[in-house]
Short mmCIF file of C-alpha atoms and ligand atoms in Angstrom, two decimals:
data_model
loop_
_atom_site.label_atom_id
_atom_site.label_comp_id
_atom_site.label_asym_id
_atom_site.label_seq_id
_atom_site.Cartn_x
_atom_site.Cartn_y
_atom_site.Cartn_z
CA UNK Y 1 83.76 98.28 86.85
CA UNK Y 2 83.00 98.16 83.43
CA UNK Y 3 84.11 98.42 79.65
CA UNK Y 4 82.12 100.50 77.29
CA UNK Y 5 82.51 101.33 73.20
CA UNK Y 6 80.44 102.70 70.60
CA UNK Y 7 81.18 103.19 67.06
CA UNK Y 8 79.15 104.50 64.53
CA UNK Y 9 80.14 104.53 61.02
CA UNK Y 10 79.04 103.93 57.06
CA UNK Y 11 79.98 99.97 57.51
CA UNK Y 12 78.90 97.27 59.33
CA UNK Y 13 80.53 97.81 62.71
CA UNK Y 14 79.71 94.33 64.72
CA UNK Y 15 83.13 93.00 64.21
CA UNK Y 16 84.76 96.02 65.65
CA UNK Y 17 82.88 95.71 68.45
CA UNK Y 18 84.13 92.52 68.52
CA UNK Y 19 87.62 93.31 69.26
CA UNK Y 20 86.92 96.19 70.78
CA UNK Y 21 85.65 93.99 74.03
CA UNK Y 22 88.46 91.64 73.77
CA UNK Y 23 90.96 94.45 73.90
CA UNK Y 24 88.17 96.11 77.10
CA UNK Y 25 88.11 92.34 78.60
CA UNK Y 26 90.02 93.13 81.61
CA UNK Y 27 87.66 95.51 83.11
CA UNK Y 28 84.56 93.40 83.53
CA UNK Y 29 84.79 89.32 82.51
CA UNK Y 30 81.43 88.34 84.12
CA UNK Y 31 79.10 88.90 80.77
CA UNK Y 32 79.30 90.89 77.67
CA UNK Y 33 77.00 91.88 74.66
CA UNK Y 34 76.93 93.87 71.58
CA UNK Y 35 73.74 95.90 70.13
CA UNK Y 36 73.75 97.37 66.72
CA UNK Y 37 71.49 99.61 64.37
CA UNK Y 38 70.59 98.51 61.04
CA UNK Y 39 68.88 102.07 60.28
CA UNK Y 40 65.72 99.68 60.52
CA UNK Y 41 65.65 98.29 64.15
CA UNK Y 42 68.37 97.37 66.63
CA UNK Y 43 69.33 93.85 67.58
CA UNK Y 44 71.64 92.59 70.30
CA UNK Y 45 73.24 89.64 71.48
CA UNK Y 46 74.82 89.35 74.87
CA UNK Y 47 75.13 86.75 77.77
CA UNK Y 48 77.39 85.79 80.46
CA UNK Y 49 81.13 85.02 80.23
CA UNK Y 50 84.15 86.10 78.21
CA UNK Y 51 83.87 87.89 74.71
CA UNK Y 52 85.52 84.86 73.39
CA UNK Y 53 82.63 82.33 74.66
CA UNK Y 54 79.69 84.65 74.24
CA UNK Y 55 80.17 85.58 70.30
CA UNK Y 56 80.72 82.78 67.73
CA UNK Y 57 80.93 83.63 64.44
CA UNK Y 58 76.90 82.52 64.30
CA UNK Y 59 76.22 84.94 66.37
CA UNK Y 60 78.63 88.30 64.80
CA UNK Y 61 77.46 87.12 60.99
CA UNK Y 62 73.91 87.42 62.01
CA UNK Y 63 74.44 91.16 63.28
CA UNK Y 64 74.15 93.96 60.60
CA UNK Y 65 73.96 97.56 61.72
CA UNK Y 66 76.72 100.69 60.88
CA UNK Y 67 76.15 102.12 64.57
CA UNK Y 68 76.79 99.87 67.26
CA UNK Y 69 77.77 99.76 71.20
CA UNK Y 70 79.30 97.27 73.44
CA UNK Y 71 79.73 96.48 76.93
CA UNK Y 72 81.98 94.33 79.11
CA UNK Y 73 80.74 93.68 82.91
CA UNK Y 74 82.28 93.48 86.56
CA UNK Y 75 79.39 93.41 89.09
CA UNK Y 76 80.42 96.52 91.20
CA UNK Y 77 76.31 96.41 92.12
CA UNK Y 78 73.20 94.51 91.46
CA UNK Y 79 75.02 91.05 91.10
CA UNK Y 80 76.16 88.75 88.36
CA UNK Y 81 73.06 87.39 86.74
CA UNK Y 82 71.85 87.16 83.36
CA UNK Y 83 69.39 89.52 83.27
CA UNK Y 84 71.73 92.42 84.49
CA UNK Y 85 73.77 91.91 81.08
CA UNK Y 86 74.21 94.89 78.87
CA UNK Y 87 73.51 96.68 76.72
CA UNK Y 88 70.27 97.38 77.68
CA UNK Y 89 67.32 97.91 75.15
CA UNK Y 90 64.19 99.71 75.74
CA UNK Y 91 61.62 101.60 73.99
CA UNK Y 92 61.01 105.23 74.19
CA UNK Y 93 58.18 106.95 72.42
CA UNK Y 94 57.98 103.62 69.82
CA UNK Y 95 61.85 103.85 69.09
CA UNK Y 96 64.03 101.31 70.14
CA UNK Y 97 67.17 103.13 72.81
CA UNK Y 98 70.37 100.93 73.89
CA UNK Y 99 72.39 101.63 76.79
CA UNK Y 100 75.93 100.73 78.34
CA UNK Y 101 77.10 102.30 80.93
CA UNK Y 102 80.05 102.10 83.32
CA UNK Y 103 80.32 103.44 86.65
CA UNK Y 104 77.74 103.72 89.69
CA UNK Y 105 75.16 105.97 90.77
CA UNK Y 106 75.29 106.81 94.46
CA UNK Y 107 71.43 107.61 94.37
CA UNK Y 108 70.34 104.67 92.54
CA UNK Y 109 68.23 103.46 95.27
CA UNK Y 110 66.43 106.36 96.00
CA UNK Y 111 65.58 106.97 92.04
CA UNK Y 112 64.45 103.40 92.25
CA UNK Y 113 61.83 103.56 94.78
CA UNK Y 114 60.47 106.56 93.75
CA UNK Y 115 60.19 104.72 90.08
CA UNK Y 116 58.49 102.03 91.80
CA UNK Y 117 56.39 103.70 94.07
CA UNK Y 118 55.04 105.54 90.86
CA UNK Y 119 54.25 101.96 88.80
CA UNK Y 120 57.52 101.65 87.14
CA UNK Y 121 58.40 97.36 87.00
CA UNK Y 122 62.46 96.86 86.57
CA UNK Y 123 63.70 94.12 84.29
CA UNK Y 124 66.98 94.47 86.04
CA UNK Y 125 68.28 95.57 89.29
CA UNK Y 126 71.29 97.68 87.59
CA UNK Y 127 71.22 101.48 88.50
CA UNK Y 128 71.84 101.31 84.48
CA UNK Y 129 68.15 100.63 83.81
CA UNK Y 130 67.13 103.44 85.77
CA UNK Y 131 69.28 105.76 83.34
CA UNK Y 132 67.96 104.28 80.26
CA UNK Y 133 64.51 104.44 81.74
CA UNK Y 134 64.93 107.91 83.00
CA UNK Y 135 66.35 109.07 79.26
CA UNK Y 136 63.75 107.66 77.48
CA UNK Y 137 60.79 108.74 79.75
CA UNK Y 138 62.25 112.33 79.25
CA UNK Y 139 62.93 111.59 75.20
CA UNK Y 140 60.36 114.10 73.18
CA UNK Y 141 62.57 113.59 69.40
CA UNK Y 142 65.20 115.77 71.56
CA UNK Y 143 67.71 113.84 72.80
CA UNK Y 144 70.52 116.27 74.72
CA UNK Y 145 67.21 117.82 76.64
CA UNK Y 146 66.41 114.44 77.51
CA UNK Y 147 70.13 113.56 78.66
CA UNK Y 148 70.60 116.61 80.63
CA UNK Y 149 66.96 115.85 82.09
CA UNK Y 150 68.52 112.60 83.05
CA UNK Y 151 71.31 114.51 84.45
CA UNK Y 152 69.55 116.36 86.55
CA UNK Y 153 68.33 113.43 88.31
CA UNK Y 154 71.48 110.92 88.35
CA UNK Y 155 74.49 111.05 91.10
CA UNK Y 156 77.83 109.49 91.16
CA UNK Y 157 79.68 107.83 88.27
CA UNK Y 158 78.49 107.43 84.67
CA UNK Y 159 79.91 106.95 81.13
CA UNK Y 160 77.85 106.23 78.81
CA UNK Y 161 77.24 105.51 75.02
CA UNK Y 162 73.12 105.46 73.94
CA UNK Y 163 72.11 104.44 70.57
CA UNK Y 164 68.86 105.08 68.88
CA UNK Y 165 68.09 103.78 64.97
CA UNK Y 166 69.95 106.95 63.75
CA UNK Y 167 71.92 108.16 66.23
CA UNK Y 168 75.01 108.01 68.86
CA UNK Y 169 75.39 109.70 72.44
CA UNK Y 170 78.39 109.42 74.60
CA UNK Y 171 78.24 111.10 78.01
CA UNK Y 172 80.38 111.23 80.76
CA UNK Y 173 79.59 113.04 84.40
CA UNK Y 174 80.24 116.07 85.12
CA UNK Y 175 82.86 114.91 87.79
CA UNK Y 176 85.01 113.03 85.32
CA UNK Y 177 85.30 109.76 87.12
CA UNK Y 178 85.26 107.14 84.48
CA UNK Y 179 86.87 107.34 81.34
CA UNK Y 180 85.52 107.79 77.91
CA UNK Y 181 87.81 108.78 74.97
CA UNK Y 182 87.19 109.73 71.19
CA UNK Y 183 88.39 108.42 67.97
CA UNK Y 184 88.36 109.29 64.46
CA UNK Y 185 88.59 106.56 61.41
CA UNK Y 186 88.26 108.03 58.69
CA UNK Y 187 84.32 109.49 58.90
CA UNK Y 188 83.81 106.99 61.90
CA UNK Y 189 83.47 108.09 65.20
CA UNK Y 190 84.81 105.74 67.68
CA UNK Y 191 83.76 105.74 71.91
CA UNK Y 192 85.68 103.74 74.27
CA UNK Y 193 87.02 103.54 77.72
CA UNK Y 194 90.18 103.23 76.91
CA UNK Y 195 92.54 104.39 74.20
CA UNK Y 196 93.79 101.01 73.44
CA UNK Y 197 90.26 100.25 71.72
CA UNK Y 198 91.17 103.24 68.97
CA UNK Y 199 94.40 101.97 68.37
CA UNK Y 200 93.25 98.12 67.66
CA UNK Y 201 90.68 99.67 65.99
CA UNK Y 202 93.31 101.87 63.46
CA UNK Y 203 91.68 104.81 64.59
CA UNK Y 204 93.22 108.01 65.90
CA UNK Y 205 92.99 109.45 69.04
CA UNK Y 206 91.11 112.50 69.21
CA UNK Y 207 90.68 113.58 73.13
CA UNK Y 208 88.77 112.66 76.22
CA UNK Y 209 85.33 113.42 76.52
CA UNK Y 210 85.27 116.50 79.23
CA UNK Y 211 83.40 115.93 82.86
CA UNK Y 212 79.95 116.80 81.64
CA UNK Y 213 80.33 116.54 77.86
CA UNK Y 214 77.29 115.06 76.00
CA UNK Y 215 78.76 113.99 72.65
CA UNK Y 216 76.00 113.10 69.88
CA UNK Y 217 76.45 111.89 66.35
CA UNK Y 218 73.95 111.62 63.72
CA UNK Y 219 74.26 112.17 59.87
CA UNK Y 220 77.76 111.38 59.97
CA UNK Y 221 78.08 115.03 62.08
CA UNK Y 222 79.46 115.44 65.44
CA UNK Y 223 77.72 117.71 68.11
CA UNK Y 224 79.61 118.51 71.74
CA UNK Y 225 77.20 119.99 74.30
CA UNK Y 226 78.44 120.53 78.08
CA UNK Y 227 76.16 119.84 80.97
CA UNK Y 228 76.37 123.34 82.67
CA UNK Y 229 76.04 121.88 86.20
CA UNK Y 230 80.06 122.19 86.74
CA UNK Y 231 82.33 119.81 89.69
CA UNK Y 232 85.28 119.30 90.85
CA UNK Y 233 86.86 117.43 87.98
CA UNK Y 234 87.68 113.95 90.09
CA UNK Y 235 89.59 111.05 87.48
CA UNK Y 236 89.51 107.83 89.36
CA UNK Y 237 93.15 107.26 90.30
CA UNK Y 238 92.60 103.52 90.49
CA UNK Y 239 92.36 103.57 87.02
CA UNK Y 240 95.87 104.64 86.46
CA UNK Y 241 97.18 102.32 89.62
CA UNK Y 242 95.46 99.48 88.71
CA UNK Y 243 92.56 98.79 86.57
CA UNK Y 244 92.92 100.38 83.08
CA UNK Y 245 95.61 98.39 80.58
CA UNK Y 246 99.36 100.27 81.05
CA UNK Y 247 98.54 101.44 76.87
CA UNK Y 248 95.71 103.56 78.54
CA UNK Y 249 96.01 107.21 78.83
CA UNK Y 250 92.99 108.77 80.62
CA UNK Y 251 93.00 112.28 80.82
CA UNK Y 252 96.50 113.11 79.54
CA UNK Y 253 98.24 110.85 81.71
CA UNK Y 254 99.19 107.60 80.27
CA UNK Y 255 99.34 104.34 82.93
CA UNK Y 256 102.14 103.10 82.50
CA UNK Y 257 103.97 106.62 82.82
CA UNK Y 258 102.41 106.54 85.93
CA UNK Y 259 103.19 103.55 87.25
CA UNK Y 260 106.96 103.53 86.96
CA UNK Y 261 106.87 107.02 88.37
CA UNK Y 262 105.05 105.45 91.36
CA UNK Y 263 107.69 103.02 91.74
CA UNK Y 264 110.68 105.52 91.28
CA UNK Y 265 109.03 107.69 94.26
CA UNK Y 266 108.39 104.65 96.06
CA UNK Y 267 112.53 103.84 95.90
CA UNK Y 268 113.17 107.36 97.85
CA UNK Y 269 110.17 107.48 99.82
CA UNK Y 270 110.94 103.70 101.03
CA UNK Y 271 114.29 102.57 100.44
CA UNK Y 272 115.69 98.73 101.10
CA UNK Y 273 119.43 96.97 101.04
CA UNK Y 274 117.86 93.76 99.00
CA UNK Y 275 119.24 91.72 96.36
CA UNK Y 276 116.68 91.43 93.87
CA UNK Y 277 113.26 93.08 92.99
CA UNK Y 278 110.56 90.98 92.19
CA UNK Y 279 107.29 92.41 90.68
CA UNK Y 280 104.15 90.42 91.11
CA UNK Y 281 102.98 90.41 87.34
CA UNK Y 282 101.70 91.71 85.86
CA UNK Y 283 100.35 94.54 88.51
CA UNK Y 284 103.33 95.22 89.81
CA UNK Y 285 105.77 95.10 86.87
CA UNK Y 286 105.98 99.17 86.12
CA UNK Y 287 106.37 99.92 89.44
CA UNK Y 288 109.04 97.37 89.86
CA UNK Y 289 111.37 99.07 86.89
CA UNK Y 290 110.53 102.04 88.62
CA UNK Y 291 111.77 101.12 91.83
CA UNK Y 292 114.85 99.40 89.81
CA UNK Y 293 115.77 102.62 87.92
CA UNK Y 294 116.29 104.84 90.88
CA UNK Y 295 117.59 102.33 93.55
CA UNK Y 296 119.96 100.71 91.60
CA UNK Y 297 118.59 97.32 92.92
CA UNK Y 298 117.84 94.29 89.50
CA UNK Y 299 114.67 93.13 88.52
CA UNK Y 300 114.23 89.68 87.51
CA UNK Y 301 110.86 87.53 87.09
CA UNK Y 302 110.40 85.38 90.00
CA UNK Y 303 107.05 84.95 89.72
CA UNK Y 304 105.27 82.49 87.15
CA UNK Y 305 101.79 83.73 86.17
CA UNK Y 306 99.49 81.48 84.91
CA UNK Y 307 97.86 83.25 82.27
CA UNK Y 308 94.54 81.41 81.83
CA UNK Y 309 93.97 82.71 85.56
CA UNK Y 310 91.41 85.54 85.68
CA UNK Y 311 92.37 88.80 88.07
CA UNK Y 312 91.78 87.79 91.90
CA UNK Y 313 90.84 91.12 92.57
CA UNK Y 314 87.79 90.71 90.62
CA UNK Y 315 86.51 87.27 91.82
CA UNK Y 316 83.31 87.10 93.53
CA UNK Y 317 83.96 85.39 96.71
CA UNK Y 318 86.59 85.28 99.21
CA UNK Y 319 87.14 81.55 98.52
CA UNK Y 320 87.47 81.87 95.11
CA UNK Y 321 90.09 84.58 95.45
CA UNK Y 322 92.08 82.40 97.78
CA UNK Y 323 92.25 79.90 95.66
CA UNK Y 324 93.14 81.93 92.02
CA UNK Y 325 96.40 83.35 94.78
CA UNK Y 326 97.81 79.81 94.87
CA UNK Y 327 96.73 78.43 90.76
CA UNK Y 328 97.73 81.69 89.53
CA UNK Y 329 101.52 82.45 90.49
CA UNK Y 330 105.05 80.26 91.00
CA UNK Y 331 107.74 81.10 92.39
CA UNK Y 332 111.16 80.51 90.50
CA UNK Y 333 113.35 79.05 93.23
CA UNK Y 334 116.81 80.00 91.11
CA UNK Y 335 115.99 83.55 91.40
CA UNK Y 336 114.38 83.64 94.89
CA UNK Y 337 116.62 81.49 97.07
CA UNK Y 338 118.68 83.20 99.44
CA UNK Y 339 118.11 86.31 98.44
CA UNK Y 340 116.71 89.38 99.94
CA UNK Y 341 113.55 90.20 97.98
CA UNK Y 342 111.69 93.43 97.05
CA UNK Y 343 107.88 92.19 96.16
CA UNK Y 344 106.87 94.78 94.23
CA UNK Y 345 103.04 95.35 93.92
CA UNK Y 346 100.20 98.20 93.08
CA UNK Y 347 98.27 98.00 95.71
CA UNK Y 348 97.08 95.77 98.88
CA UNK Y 349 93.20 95.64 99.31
CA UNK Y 350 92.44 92.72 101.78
CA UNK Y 351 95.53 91.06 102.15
CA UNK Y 352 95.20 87.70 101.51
CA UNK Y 353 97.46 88.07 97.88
CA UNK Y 354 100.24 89.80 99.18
CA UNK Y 355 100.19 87.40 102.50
CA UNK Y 356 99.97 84.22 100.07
CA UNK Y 357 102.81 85.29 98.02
CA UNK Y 358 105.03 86.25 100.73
CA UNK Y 359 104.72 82.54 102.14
CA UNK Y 360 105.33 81.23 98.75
CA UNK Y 361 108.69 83.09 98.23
CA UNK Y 362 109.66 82.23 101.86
CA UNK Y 363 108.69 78.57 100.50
CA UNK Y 364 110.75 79.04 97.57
CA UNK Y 365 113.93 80.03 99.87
CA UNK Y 366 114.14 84.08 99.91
CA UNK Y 367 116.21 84.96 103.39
CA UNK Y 368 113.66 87.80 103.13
CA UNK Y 369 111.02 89.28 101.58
CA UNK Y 370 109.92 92.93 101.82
CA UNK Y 371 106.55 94.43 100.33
CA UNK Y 372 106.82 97.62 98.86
CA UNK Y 373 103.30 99.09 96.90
CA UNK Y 374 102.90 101.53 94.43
CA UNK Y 375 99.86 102.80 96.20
CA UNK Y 376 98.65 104.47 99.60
CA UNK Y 377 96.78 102.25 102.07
CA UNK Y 378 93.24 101.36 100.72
CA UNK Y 379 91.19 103.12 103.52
CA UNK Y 380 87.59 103.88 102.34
CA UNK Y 381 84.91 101.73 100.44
CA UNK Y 382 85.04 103.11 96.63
CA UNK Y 383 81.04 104.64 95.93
CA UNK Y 384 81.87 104.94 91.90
CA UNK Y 385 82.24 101.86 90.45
CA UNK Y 386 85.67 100.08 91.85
CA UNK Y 387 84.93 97.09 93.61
CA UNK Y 388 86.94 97.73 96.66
CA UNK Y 389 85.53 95.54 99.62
CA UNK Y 390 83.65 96.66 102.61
CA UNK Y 391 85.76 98.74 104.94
CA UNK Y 392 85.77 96.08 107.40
CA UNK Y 393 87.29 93.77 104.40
CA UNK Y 394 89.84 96.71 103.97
CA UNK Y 395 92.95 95.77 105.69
CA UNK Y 396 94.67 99.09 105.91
CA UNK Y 397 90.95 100.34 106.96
CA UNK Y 398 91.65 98.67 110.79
CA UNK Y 399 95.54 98.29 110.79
CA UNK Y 400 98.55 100.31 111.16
CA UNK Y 401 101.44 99.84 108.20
CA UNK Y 402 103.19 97.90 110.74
CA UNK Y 403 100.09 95.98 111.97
CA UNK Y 404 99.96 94.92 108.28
CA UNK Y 405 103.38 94.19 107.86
CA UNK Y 406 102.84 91.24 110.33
CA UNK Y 407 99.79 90.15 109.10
CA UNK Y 408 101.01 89.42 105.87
CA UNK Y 409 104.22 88.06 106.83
CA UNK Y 410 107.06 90.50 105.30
CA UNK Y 411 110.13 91.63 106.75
CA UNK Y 412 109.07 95.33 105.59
CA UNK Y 413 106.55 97.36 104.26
CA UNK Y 414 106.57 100.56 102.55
CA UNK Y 415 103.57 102.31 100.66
CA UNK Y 416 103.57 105.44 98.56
CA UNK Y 417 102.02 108.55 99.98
CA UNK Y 418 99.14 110.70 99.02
CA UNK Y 419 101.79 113.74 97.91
CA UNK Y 420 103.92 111.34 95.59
CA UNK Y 421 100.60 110.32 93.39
CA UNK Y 422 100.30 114.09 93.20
CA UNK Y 423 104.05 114.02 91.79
CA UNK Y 424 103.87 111.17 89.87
CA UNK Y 425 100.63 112.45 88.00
CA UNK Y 426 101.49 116.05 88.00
CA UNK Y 427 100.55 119.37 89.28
CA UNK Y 428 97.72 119.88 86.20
CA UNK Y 429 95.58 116.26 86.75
CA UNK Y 430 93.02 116.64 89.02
CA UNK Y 431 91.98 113.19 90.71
CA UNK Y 432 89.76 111.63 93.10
CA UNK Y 433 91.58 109.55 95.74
CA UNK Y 434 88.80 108.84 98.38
CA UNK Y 435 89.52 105.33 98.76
CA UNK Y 436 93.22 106.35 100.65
CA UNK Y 437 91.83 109.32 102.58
CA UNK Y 438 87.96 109.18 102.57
CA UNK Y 439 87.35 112.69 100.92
CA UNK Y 440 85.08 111.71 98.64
CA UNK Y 441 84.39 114.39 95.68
CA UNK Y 442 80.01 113.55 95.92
CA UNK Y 443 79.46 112.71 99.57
CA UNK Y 444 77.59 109.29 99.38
CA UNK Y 445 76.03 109.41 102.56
CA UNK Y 446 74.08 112.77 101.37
CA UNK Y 447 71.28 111.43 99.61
FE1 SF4 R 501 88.69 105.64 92.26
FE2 SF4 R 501 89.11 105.34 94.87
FE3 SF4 R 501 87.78 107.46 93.96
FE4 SF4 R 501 86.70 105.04 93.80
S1 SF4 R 501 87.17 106.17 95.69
S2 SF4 R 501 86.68 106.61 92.22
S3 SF4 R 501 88.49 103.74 93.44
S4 SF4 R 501 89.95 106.93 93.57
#
């Protein structure tokens, strides 16, 4: 999972960009960069770790350029290393091309080899070099032919914003499955993946880019163009559950909306006689005053989170998520002791979070503790760029809700089902949902 932004404009845009990742930060915190066009050449500057630690002021005052792009990085694929940094530069035809991209291509290996096997060396081993490679083999001065060339080629889950000298392109596939929305400032056009970029930015919302759209700027005019190869439009549903910030709304459907309509279906669908909900911050906090609107039931903060923590979900290694559980959240005894608890939470991947917590409340004195998640069971292996583990890593993969229930320790569990996502996101948004039932919209064992 990853961040993206582009913004082209009449000033120097570098400093946007600049705040642009630090309000994309919490989808990808493993490296970061920034490229931007001077009309003369592009430069970039990028490396590994937090927007904050990668750009000093050295580094942004040294940067001139009135079209620019960003990217923020979570290694869904290819691994955390250096080299796999973005935005990636190439050449193509003597002109210098950028690239970020979010998202993952289901056929990446298979484009690969056959790049190979015809003489083609990688720099990286990000399906993200094979896109820029594949756009600027097909680049003849035309750029949507060479896009929808690209196209052609590429399956699975890409946003992207592509930057020559002169010019912008933002495309996202035809599916739909990561977001990209469009902004207006003024006469600047503004690319991000979520809508909370556009605000920071003072921009104005303008829409989402449509599954298939190829949006190019260039002489201060905008051009849509729509891939004609038509699917199943297929919004990732994660983003709305977990991953994009509650400001975002993707697709018409803003996430925190969502989320306390999740945790109002959730107080029907699974109902409990408790004393006092707790939500595990800040994931579970909508669905909490969800779940505390329609049941009737308080909701008070009885979990400290230590905010210089990063996100366990998106830690490397098992260890290392083990360990951010018990540095990143305290229990407050005062609210917690005695009572019967509702842990409120979006969603339960492996386990090991929810099982932690539940021994730290029972630590902290709750008479009980009961799990209720804003979220179906996490079934399948996500193929589109959400780093959901393995199946065999994927509790609810192997184990019945009960089976889970014990594992982690509650006194109940209760999950939301397919049908109330549907409700909460309405009859007119059009998702994909794999991971809970394994219908995946682009079969990834095809190719
Ligand atoms: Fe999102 Fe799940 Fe579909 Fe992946 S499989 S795109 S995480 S809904």
């Amino acid at each position: 999972m990853c961040g993206i932004v582009g913004v082209y404009s009449n000033e120097p845009v570098v400093r946007d960009l600049f705040y642009a990742l630090n309000t994309l930060q919490h989808r990808g915190q493993e490296s970061c960069g920034i490229a931007v066009s001077d009309d003369k050449d592009i430069s970039c500057h990028k490396g590994m770790g937090l927007v904050q630690e990668v750009f000093r002021e050295e580094n942004i005052q040294n940067m001139n350029g009135n079209i620019g792009i960003g990217h923020v990085r979570y290694s869904t694929a290819g691994g955390s290393y250096e080299y796999n940094t973005q935005p990636l530069l190439g050449f193509s035809k003597g002109k210098r091309i950028a690239i970020a991209h979010n998202g993952n291509l289901i056929n990446n290996q298979l484009l690969k080899t056959r790049l190979e096997e015809d003489g083609m060396m990688f720099q990286t081993t990000i399906d993200s070099e094979v896109i820029l490679y594949l756009i600027s083999r097909y680049y003849n001065g035309n750029m949507l032919d060479a896009v929808k060339k690209t196209m052609d080629l590429i399956k699975g889950a890409y946003s992207l914003v592509v930057m020559l000298k002169d010019k912008m392109v933002a495309v996202r596939d035809p599916y739909g499955f990561r977001p990209l929305v469009m902004g207006r400032r003024g006469d600047d056009y503004i690319f991000a993946s979520e809508t909370g970029v556009i605000d920071v930015l003072g921009g104005e919302y303008i829409r989402d880019l449509e599954p298939g759209e190829i949006v190019i700027v260039k002489d201060n005019k905008m051009e849509s163009h729509m891939y004609e190869h038509k699917a199943p439009m297929s919004t990732c549903i994660f983003e709305h559950i977990y991953f994009a910030r509650p400001d975002a709304t993707i697709d018409g459907l803003n996430a925190y909306s969502f989320r306390v309509k999740t945790g109002e279906i959730l107080a029907k669908e699974s109902p409990v006689d408790a004393d006092v909900i707790v939500p595990v911050p800040d994931s579970g906090r909508p669905g909490a005053i969800g779940f505390s609107s329609k049941s009737g039931i308080p909701i008070m903060e009885g979990l400290v989170k230590n905010r210089y923590m990063g996100r366990t979900f998106i830690k490397p290694t098992q260890r290392e998520r083990e360990i951010a559980v018990k540095l990143k959240l305290n229990p407050i005894v005062d609210v917690v002791k005695g009572k019967k608890v509702v842990l409120v939470d979006d969603s339960i991947v492996r386990g090991t979070t929810s099982k932690r917590l539940i021994e730290s409340l029972r630590a902290a004195g709750a008479k009980e503790v009961h799990m209720r998640i804003t979220s179906p069971p996490v079934t399948h292996s996500c193929y589109f760029g959400i780093d959901t583990p393995r199946r065999k890593n994927l509790i609810a993969a192997h184990s019945t809700v009960q089976e889970i229930c014990d594992n982690i320790g509650a006194d109940s569990l209760g999950f939301i089902s397919i049908d109330a996502l549907r409700e909460a996101a309405g009859p007119e948004f059009k998702f994909c949902k794999a991971c809970f039932d394994g219908k995946y919209p682009l079969d990834p064992c095809v190719l």
